[in-house]
């Protein structure tokens, strides 16, 4: 499934010719890379089509493992600011492989979320941790926020 058109996206070109996009969650312009294009479109999809509240989402969420710093592309929090889902984005030409899922699973070793989502703009994977079965299950679609 392709992401829906994002007609309200705001971009600009800097004086030195670099392209930037307004990150709706961070409320600032950031470099418009292929991965950032996917992030902004996926976040727009979650907010405007799946009902995810922007106030409970964060982009580039930093994690620490000892002296090592990691960054989750996006995280959805619950009302108590506990992580509920991690999102990982790849550029459109990057396939969603086991390596990508391993990357997001590594982040989840620190956050312990119920949902993992990965997107390259053309393909999306969503996993849910079923506590009763004690295992991860692939979902056929990205869930609506009120179904989480």
C-alpha positions as a printed NumPy array, in Angstrom:
array([[  0.   ,   0.   ,   0.   ],
       [  1.35 ,   3.393,  -0.951],
       [  1.041,   6.176,   1.544],
       [ -1.747,   8.658,   0.802],
       [ -0.87 ,  11.961,  -0.819],
       [  0.341,  14.557,   1.665],
       [ -0.874,  17.819,   0.173],
       [ -0.103,  20.08 ,   3.152],
       [  3.585,  19.199,   3.371],
       [  5.761,  22.29 ,   3.744],
       [  9.171,  22.424,   2.092],
       [ 11.711,  25.132,   1.449],
       [ 15.065,  25.616,  -0.21 ],
       [ 17.81 ,  27.206,   1.86 ],
       [ 20.077,  29.966,   0.558],
       [ 22.754,  27.377,  -0.15 ],
       [ 20.323,  25.291,  -2.224],
       [ 19.518,  22.544,   0.276],
       [ 15.96 ,  21.219,   0.448],
       [ 14.205,  21.064,   3.801],
       [ 10.835,  19.86 ,   5.064],
       [  8.849,  20.988,   8.087],
       [  8.805,  18.198,  10.637],
       [  5.281,  18.412,  12.044],
       [  6.28 ,  16.799,  15.343],
       [  9.508,  18.707,  16.01 ],
       [  8.037,  21.93 ,  14.549],
       [ 11.211,  22.829,  12.698],
       [ 12.67 ,  22.4  ,   9.248],
       [ 15.009,  19.455,   8.695],
       [ 16.984,  18.191,   5.699],
       [ 14.698,  16.576,   3.118],
       [ 16.42 ,  13.216,   2.688],
       [ 14.68 ,  10.187,   1.133],
       [ 14.211,   8.717,   4.628],
       [ 12.811,  12.016,   5.917],
       [ 10.293,  12.049,   3.054],
       [  9.054,   8.636,   4.227],
       [  8.984,   9.769,   7.884],
       [  6.906,  12.86 ,   7.186],
       [  4.457,  10.987,   4.953],
       [  4.105,   8.092,   7.415],
       [  3.587,  10.43 ,  10.39 ],
       [  0.985,  12.315,   8.344],
       [ -0.713,   8.974,   7.593],
       [ -0.752,   8.004,  11.273],
       [ -2.149,  11.367,  12.381],
       [ -4.654,  12.104,   9.62 ],
       [ -5.757,   8.622,   8.564],
       [ -5.225,   6.461,  11.664],
       [ -6.077,   8.947,  14.423],
       [ -2.71 ,   9.007,  16.217],
       [ -2.423,  12.121,  18.436],
       [  0.626,  14.204,  17.462],
       [  1.073,  15.272,  21.106],
       [  1.897,  11.644,  21.966],
       [  4.441,  11.176,  19.192],
       [  8.103,  12.093,  18.927],
       [ 10.66 ,  12.018,  16.113],
       [ 14.36 ,  11.241,  16.577],
       [ 13.872,   9.978,  20.127],
       [ 17.284,   9.405,  21.715],
       [ 18.102,   6.236,  23.626],
       [ 21.227,   5.496,  25.641],
       [ 22.947,   2.146,  26.043],
       [ 25.938,   2.751,  28.257],
       [ 27.971,   5.371,  26.397],
       [ 26.31 ,   4.598,  23.065],
       [ 23.518,   6.834,  21.781],
       [ 20.774,   5.469,  19.509],
       [ 17.869,   7.282,  17.888],
       [ 14.427,   5.879,  17.175],
       [ 12.958,   7.428,  14.04 ],
       [  9.576,   7.882,  15.77 ],
       [  7.984,   6.755,  19.009],
       [  4.333,   6.742,  20.045],
       [  3.77 ,   7.255,  23.781],
       [  0.72 ,   6.606,  25.932],
       [ -0.906,   9.274,  28.107],
       [  1.646,   8.531,  30.861],
       [  4.539,   9.099,  28.41 ],
       [  5.383,   5.396,  28.328],
       [  6.422,   4.117,  24.869],
       [  3.698,   2.192,  22.988],
       [  5.176,   1.841,  19.494],
       [  8.445,   2.372,  17.658],
       [  8.537,   3.389,  13.995],
       [ 11.552,   2.914,  11.732],
       [ 11.797,   4.444,   8.256],
       [ 13.9  ,   3.602,   5.267],
       [ 14.232,   5.329,   1.904],
       [ 11.908,   4.055,  -0.828],
       [ 14.662,   2.052,  -2.515],
       [ 15.655,   0.204,   0.686],
       [ 13.887,  -3.151,   1.056],
       [ 12.39 ,  -4.04 ,   4.422],
       [ 14.59 ,  -6.976,   5.316],
       [ 15.281,  -8.991,   8.447],
       [ 18.187,  -6.591,   9.115],
       [ 15.725,  -3.669,   9.386],
       [ 13.514,  -5.648,  11.764],
       [ 16.57 ,  -6.533,  13.851],
       [ 17.428,  -2.827,  14.095],
       [ 14.008,  -1.879,  15.441],
       [ 13.987,  -4.927,  17.743],
       [ 17.263,  -3.666,  19.233],
       [ 15.602,  -0.362,  20.086],
       [ 12.72 ,  -2.265,  21.599],
       [ 15.035,  -4.099,  23.981],
       [ 15.247,  -0.709,  25.731],
       [ 11.679,   0.549,  25.292],
       [  9.597,  -2.652,  25.56 ],
       [  6.763,  -1.493,  23.307],
       [  3.84 ,  -3.576,  22.087],
       [  4.059,  -2.399,  18.482],
       [  6.845,  -2.095,  15.923],
       [  6.258,  -0.403,  12.566],
       [  8.612,  -0.171,   9.609],
       [  8.004,   1.658,   6.338],
       [  9.874,   2.567,   3.178],
       [  6.894,   4.504,   1.825],
       [  5.781,   1.668,  -0.445],
       [  5.791,  -1.248,   1.949],
       [  4.842,  -1.25 ,   5.624],
       [  5.299,  -3.876,   8.297],
       [  3.575,  -3.808,  11.661],
       [  4.221,  -6.27 ,  14.451],
       [  2.308,  -6.616,  17.703],
       [  3.56 ,  -8.412,  20.794],
       [  0.861, -10.8  ,  21.988],
       [  1.504, -11.088,  25.717],
       [ -0.79 , -14.12 ,  26.106],
       [  1.164, -16.054,  23.466],
       [  4.478, -14.39 ,  24.398],
       [  5.356, -13.805,  20.744],
       [  5.426, -11.206,  17.995],
       [  2.721, -11.379,  15.327],
       [  2.561,  -9.64 ,  11.972],
       [ -0.526,  -7.48 ,  11.501],
       [ -2.139,  -7.132,   8.092],
       [ -2.487,  -3.347,   8.47 ],
       [ -1.358,  -0.453,  10.617],
       [ -3.96 ,  -0.318,  13.434],
       [ -6.123,   2.679,  14.146],
       [ -4.964,   4.513,  17.262],
       [ -8.126,   3.668,  19.203],
       [ -7.544,  -0.054,  18.52 ],
       [ -4.089,  -0.118,  20.128]])
